[in-house]
mmCIF file of N, CA, C and O in Angstrom:
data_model
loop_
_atom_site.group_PDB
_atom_site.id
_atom_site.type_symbol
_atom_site.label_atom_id
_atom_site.label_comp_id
_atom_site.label_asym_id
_atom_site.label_seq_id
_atom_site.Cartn_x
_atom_site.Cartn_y
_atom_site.Cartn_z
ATOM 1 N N UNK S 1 239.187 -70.653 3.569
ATOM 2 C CA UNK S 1 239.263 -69.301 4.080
ATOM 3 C C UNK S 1 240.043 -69.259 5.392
ATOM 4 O O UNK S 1 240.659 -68.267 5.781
ATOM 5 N N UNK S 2 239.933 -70.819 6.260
ATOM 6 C CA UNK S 2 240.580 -70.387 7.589
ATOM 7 C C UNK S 2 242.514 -69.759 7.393
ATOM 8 O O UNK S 2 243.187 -68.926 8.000
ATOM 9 N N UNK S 3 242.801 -70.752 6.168
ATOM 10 C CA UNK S 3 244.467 -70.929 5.446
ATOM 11 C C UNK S 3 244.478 -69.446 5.385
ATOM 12 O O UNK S 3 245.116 -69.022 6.349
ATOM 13 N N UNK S 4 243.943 -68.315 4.498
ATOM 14 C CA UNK S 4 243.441 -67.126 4.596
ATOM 15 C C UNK S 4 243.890 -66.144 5.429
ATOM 16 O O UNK S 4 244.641 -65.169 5.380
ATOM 17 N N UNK S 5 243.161 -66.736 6.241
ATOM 18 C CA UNK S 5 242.673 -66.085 8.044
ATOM 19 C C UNK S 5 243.912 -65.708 8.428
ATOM 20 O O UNK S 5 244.459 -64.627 8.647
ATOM 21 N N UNK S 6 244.388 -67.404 8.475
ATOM 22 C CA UNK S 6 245.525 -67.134 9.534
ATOM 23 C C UNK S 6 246.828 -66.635 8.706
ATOM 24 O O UNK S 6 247.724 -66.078 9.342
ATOM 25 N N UNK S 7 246.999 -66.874 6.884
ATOM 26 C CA UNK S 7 248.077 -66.047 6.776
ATOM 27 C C UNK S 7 248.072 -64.332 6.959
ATOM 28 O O UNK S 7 248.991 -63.546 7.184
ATOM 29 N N UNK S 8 246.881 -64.173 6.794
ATOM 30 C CA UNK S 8 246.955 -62.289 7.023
ATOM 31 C C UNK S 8 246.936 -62.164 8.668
ATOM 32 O O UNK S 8 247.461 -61.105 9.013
ATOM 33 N N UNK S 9 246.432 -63.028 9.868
ATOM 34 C CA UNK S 9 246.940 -62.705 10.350
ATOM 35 C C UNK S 9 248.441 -62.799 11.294
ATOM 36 O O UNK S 9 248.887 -62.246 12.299
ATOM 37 N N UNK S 10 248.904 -63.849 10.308
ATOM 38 C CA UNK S 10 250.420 -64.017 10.704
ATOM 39 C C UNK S 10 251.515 -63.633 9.902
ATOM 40 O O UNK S 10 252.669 -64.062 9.932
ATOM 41 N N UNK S 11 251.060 -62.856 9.254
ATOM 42 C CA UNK S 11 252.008 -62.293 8.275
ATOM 43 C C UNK S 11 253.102 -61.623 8.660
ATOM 44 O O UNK S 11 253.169 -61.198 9.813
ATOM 45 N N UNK S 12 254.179 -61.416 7.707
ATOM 46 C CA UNK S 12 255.453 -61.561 7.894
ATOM 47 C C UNK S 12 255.717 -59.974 8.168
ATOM 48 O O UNK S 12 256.767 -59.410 7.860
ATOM 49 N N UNK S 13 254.652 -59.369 8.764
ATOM 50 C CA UNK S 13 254.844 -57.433 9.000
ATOM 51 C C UNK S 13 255.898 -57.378 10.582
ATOM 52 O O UNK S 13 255.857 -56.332 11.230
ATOM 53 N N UNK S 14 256.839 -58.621 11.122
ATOM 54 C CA UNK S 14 257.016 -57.574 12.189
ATOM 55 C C UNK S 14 258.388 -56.610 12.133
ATOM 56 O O UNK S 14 258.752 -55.746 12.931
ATOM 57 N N UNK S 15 258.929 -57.016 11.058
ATOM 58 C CA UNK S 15 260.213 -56.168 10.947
ATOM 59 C C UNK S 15 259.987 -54.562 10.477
ATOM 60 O O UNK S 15 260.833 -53.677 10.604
ATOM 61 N N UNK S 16 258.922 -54.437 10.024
ATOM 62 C CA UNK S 16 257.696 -53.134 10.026
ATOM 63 C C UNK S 16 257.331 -52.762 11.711
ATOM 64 O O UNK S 16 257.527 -51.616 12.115
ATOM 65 N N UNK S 17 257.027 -53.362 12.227
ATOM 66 C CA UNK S 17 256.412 -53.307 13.509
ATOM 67 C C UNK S 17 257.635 -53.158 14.358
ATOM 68 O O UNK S 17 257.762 -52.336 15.265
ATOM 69 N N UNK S 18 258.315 -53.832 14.063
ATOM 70 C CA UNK S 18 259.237 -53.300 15.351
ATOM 71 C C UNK S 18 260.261 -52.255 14.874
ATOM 72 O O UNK S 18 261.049 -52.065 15.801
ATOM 73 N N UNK S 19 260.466 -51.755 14.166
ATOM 74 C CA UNK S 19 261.047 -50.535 13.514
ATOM 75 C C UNK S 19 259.774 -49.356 13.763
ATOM 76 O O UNK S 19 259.229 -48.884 12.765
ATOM 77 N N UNK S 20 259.394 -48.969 14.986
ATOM 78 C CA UNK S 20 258.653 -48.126 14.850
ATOM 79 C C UNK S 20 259.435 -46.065 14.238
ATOM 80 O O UNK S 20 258.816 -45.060 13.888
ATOM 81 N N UNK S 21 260.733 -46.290 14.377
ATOM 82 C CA UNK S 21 261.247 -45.385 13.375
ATOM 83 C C UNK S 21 261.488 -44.945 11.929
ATOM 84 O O UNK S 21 262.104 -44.060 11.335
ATOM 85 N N UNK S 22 260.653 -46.059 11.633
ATOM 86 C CA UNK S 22 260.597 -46.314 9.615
ATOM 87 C C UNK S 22 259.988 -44.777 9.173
ATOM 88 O O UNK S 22 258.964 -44.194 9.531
ATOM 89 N N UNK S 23 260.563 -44.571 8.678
ATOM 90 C CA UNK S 23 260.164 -43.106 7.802
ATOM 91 C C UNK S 23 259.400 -43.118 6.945
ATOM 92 O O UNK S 23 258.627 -42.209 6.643
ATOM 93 N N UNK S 24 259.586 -44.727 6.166
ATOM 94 C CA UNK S 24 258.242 -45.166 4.989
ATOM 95 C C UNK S 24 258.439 -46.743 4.709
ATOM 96 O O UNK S 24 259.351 -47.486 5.071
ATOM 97 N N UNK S 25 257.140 -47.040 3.851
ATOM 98 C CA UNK S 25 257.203 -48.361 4.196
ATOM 99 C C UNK S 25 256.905 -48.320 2.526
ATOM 100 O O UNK S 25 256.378 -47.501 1.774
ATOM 101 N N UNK S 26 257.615 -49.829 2.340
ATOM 102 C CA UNK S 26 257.311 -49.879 0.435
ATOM 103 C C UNK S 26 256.388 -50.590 0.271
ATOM 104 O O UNK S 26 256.429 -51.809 0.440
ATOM 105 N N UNK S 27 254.996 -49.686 -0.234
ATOM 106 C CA UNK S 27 253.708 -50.577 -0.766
ATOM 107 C C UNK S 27 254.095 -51.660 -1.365
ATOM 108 O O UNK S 27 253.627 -52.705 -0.914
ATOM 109 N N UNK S 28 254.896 -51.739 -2.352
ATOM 110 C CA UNK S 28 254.671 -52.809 -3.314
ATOM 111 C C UNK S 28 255.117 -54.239 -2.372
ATOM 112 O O UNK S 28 254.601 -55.355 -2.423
ATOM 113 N N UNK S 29 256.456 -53.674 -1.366
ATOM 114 C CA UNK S 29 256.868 -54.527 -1.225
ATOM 115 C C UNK S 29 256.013 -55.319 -0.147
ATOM 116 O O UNK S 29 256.083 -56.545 -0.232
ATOM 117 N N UNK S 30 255.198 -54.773 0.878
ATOM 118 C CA UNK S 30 254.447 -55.182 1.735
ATOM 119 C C UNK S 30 253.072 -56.117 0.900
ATOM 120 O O UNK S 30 252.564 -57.049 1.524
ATOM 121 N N UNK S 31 252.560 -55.767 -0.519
ATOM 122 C CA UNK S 31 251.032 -56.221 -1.198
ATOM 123 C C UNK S 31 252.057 -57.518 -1.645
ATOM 124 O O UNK S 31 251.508 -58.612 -1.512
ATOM 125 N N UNK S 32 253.420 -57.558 -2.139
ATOM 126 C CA UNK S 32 253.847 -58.866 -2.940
ATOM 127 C C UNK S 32 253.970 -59.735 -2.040
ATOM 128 O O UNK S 32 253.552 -60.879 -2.223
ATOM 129 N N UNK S 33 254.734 -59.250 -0.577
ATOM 130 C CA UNK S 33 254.883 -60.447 0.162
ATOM 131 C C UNK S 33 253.357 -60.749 0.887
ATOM 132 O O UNK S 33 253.467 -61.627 1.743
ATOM 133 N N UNK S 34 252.470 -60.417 0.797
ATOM 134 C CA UNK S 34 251.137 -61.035 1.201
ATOM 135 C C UNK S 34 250.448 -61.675 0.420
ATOM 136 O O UNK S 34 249.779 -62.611 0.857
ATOM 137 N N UNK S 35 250.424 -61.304 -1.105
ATOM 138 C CA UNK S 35 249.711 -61.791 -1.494
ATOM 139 C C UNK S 35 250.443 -62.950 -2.043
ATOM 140 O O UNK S 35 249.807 -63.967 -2.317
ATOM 141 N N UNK S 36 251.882 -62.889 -2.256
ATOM 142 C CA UNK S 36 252.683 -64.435 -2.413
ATOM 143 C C UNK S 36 252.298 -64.961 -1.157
ATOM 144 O O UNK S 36 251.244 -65.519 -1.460
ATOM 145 N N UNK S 37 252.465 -65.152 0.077
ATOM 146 C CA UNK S 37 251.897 -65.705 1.300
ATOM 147 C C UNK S 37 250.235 -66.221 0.734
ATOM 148 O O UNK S 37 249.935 -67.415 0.733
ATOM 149 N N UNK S 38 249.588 -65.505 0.430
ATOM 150 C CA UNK S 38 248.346 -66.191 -0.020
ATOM 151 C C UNK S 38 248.005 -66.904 -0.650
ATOM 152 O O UNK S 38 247.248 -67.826 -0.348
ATOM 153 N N UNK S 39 248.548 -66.636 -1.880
ATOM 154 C CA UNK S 39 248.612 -67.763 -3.172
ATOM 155 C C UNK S 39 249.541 -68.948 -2.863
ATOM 156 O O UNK S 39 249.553 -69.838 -3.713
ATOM 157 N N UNK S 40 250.190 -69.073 -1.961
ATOM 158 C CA UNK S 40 250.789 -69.961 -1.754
ATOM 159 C C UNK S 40 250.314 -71.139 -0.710
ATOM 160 O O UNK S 40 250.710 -72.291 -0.528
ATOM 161 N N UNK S 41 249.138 -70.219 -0.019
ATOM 162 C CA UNK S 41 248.373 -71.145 1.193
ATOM 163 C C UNK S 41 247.012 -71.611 0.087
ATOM 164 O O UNK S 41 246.095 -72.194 0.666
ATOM 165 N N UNK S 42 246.905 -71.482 -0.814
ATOM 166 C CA UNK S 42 245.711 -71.139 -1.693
ATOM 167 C C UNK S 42 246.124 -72.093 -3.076
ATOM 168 O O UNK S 42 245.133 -72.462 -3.706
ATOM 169 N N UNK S 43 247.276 -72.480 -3.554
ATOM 170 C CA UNK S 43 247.649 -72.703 -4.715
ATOM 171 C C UNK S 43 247.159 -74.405 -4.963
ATOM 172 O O UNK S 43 246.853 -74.535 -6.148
ATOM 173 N N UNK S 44 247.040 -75.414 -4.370
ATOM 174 C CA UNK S 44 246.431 -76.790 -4.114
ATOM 175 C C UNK S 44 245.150 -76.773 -4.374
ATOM 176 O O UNK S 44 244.884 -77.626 -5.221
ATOM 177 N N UNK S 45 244.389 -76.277 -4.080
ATOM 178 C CA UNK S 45 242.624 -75.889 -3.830
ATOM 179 C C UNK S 45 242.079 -75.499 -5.230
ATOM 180 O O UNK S 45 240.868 -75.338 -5.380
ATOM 181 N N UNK S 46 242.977 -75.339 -6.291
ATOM 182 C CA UNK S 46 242.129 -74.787 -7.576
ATOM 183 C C UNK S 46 241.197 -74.057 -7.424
ATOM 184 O O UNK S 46 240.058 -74.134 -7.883
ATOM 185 N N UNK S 47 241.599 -73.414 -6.853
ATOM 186 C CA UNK S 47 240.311 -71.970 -7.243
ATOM 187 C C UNK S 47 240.725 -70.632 -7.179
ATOM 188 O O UNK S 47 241.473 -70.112 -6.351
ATOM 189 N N UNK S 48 240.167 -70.139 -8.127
ATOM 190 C CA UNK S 48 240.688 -68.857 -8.343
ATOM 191 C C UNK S 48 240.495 -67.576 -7.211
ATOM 192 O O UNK S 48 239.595 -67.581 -6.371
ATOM 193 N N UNK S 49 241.375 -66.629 -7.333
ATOM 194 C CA UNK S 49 240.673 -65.642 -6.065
ATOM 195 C C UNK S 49 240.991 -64.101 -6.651
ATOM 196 O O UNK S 49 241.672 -63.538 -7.508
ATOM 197 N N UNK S 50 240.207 -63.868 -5.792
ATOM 198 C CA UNK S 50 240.451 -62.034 -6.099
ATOM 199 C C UNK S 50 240.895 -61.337 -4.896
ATOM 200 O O UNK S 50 240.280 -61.352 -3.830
ATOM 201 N N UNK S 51 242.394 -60.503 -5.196
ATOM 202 C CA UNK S 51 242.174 -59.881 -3.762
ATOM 203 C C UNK S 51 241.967 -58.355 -3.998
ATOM 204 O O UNK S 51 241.787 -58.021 -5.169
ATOM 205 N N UNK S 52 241.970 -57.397 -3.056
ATOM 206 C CA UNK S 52 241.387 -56.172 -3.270
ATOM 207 C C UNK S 52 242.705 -55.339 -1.811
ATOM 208 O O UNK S 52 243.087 -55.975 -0.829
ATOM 209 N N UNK S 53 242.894 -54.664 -1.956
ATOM 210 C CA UNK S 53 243.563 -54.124 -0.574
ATOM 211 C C UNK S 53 243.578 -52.345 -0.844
ATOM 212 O O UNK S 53 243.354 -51.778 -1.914
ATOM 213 N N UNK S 54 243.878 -51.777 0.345
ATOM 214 C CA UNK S 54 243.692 -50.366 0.365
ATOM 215 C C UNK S 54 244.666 -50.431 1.738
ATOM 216 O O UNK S 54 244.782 -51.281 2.621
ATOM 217 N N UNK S 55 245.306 -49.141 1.503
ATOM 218 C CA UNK S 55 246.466 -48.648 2.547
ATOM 219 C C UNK S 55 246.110 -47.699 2.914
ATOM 220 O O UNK S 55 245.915 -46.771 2.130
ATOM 221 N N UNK S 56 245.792 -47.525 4.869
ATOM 222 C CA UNK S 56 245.342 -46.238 5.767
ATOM 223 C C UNK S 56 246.545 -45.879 6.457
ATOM 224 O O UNK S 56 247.484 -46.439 7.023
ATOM 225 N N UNK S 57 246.123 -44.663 6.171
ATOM 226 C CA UNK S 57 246.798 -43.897 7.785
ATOM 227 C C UNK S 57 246.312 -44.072 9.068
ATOM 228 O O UNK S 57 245.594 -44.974 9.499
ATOM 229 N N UNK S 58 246.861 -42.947 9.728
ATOM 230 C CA UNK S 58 246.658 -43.001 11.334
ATOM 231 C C UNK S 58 245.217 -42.820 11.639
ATOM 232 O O UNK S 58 244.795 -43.373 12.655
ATOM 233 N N UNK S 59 244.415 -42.137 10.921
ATOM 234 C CA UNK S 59 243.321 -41.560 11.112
ATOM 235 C C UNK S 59 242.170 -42.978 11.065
ATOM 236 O O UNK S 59 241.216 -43.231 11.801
ATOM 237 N N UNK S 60 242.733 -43.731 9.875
ATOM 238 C CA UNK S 60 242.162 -44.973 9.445
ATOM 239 C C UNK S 60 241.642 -44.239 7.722
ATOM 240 O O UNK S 60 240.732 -44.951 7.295
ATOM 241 N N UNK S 61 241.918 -43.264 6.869
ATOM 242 C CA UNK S 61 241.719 -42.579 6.320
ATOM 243 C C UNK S 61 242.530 -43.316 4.658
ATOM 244 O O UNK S 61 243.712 -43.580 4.878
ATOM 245 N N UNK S 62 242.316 -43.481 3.923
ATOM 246 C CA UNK S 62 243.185 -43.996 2.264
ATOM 247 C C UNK S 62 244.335 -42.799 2.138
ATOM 248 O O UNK S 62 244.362 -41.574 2.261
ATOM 249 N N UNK S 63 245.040 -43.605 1.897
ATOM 250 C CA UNK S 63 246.147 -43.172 1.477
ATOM 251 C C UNK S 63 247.259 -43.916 0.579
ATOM 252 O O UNK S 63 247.335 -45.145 0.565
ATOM 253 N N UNK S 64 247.991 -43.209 -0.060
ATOM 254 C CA UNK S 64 248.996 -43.592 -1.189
ATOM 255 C C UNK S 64 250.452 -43.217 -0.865
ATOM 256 O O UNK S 64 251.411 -43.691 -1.474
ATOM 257 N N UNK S 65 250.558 -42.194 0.294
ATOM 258 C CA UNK S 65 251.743 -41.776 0.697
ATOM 259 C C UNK S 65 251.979 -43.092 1.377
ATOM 260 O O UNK S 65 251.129 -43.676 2.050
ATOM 261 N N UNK S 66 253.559 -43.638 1.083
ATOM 262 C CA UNK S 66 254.329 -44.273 1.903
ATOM 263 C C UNK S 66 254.430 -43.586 3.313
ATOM 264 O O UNK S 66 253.839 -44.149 4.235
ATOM 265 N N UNK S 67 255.000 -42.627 3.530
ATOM 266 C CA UNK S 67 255.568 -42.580 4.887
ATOM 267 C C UNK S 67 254.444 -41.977 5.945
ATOM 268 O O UNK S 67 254.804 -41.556 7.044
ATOM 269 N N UNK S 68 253.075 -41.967 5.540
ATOM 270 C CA UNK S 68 252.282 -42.284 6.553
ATOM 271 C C UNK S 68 251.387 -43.464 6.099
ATOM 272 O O UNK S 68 250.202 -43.136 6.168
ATOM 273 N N UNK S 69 251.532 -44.481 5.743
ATOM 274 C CA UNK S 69 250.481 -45.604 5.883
ATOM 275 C C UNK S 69 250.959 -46.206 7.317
ATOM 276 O O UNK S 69 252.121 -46.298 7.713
ATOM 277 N N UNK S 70 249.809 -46.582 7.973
ATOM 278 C CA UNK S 70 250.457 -46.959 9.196
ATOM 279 C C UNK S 70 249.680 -48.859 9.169
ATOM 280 O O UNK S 70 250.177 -49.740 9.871
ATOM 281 N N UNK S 71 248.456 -49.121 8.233
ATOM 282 C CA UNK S 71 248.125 -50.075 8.141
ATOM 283 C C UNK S 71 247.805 -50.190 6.617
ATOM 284 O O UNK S 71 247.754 -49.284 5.785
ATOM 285 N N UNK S 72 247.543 -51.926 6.410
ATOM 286 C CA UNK S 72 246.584 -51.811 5.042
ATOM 287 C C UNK S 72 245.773 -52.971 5.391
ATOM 288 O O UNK S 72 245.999 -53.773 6.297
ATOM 289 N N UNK S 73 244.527 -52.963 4.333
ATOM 290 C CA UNK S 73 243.303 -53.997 4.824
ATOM 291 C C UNK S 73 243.534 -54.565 3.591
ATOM 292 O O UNK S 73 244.070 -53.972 2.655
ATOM 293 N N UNK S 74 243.009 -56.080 3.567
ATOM 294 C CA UNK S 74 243.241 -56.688 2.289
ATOM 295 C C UNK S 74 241.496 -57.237 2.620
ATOM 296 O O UNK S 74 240.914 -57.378 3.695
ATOM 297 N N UNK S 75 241.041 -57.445 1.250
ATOM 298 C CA UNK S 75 239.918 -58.315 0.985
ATOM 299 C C UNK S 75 240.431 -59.462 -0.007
ATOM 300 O O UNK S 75 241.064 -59.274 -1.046
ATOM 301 N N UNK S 76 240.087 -60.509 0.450
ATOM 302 C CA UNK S 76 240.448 -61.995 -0.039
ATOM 303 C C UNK S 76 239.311 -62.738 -0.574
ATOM 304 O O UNK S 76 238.604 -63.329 0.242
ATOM 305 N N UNK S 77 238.972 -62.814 -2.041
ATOM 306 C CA UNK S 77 237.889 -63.656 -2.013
ATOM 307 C C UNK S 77 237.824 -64.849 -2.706
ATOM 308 O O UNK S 77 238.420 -64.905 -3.782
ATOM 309 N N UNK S 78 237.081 -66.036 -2.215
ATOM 310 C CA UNK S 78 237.321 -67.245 -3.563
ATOM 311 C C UNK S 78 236.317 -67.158 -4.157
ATOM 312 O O UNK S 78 235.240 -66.878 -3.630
ATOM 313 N N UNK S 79 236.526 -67.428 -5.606
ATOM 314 C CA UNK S 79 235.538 -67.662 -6.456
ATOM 315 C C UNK S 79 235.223 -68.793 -6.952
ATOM 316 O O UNK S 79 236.238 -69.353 -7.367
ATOM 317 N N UNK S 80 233.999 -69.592 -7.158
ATOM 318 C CA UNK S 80 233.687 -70.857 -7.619
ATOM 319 C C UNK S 80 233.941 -71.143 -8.913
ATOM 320 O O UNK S 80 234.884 -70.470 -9.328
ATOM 321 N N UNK S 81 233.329 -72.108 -9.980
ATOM 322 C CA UNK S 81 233.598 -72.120 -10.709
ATOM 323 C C UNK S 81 233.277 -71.420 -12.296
ATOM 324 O O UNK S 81 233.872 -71.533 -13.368
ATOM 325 N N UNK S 82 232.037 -70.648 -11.883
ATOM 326 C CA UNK S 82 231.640 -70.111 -12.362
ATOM 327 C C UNK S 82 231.709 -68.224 -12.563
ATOM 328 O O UNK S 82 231.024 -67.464 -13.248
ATOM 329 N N UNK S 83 232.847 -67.985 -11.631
ATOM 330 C CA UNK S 83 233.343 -67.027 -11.224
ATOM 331 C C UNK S 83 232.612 -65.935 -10.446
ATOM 332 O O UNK S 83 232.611 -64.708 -10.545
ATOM 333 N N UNK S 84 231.974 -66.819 -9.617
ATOM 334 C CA UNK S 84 230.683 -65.718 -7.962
ATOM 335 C C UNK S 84 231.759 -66.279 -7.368
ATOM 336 O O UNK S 84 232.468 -67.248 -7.640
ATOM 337 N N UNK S 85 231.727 -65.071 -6.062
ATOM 338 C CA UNK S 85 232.337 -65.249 -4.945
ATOM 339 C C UNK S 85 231.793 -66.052 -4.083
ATOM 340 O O UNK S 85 230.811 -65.754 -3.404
ATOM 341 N N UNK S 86 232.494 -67.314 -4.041
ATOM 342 C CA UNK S 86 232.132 -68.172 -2.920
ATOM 343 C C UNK S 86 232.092 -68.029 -2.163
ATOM 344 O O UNK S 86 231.045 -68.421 -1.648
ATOM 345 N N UNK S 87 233.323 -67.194 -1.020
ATOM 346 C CA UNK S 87 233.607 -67.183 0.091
ATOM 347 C C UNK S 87 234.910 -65.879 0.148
ATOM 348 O O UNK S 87 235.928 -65.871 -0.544
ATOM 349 N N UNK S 88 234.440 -64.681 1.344
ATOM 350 C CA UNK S 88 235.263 -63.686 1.477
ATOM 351 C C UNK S 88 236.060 -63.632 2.948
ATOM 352 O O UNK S 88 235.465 -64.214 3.855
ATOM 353 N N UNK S 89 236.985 -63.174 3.199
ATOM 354 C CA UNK S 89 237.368 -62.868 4.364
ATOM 355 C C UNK S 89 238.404 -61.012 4.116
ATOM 356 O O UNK S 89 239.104 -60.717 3.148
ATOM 357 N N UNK S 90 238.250 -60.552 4.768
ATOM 358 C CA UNK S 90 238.655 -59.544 5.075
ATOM 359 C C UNK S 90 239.740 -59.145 6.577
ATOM 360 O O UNK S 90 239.467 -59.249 7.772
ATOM 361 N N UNK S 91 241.057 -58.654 5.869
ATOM 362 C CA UNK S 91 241.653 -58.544 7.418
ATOM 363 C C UNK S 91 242.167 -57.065 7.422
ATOM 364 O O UNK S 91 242.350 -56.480 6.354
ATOM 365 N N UNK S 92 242.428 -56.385 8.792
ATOM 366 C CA UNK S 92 243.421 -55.229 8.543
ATOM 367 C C UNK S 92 244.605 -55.615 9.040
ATOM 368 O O UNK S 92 244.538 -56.650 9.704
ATOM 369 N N UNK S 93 245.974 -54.989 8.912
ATOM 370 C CA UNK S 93 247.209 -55.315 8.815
ATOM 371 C C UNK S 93 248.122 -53.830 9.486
ATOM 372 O O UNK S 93 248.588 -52.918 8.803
ATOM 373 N N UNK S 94 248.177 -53.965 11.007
ATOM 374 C CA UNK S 94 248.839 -53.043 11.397
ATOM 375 C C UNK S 94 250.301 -53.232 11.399
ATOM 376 O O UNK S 94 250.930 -54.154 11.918
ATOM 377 N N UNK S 95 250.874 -51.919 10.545
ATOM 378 C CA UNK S 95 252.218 -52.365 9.881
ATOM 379 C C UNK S 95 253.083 -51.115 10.600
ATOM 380 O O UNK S 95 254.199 -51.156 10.083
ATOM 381 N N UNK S 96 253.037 -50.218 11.402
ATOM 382 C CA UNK S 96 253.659 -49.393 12.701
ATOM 383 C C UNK S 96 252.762 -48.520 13.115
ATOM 384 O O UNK S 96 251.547 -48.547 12.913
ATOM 385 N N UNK S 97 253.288 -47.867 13.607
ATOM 386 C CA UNK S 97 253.059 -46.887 15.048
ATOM 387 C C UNK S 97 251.592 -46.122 14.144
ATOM 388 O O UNK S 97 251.234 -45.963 12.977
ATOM 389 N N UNK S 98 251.032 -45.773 15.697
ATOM 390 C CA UNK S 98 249.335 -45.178 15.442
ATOM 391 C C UNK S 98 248.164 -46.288 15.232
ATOM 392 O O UNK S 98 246.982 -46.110 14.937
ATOM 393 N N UNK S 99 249.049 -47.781 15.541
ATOM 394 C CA UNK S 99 247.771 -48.917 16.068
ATOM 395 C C UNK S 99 247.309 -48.947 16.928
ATOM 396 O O UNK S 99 246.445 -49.799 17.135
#
């Protein structure tokens, strides 16, 4: 979980972040490059995982509109072998302006 930890929180959002003039940001493209970042800190370890994520606005509120998500939270979980969640971590992901 720490491998986890630290890819959500070092993830590859700052060209998001420092473009605080972005008009919109592409869901898909922000969930593929994280969750490839994950599976890739994750892929040695044999174990399966589930992730879960949701994209907020400014308010901290769900949303589906691109051009106000201003963050998204991912839930990361491993599952044993029997498929219970072993172990969860949860991060949020401020991706521009209204953090």
């Amino acid at each position: 979980m720490t491998e986890i930890e630290t890819t959500l929180k070092t993830a590859n959002v700052g060209d998001l972040r420092d473009n605080q003039n972005n008009i919109s940001i592409s869901k898909k493209d922000v969930v593929a490059n994280l969750i490839t970042e994950i599976v890739n800190t994750q892929k040695d370890h044999g174990k399966d995982l589930r992730i879960q994520y949701v994209f907020l606005d400014v308010n901290e509120s769900i949303t589906e509109i691109e051009k106000e998500i201003t963050s998204v939270q991912f839930k990361v979980e491993i599952l044993d072998e029997k498929g219970r969640v072993a172990s969860t971590v949860e991060r949020r992901l401020g991706l521009k302006g209204g953090m």
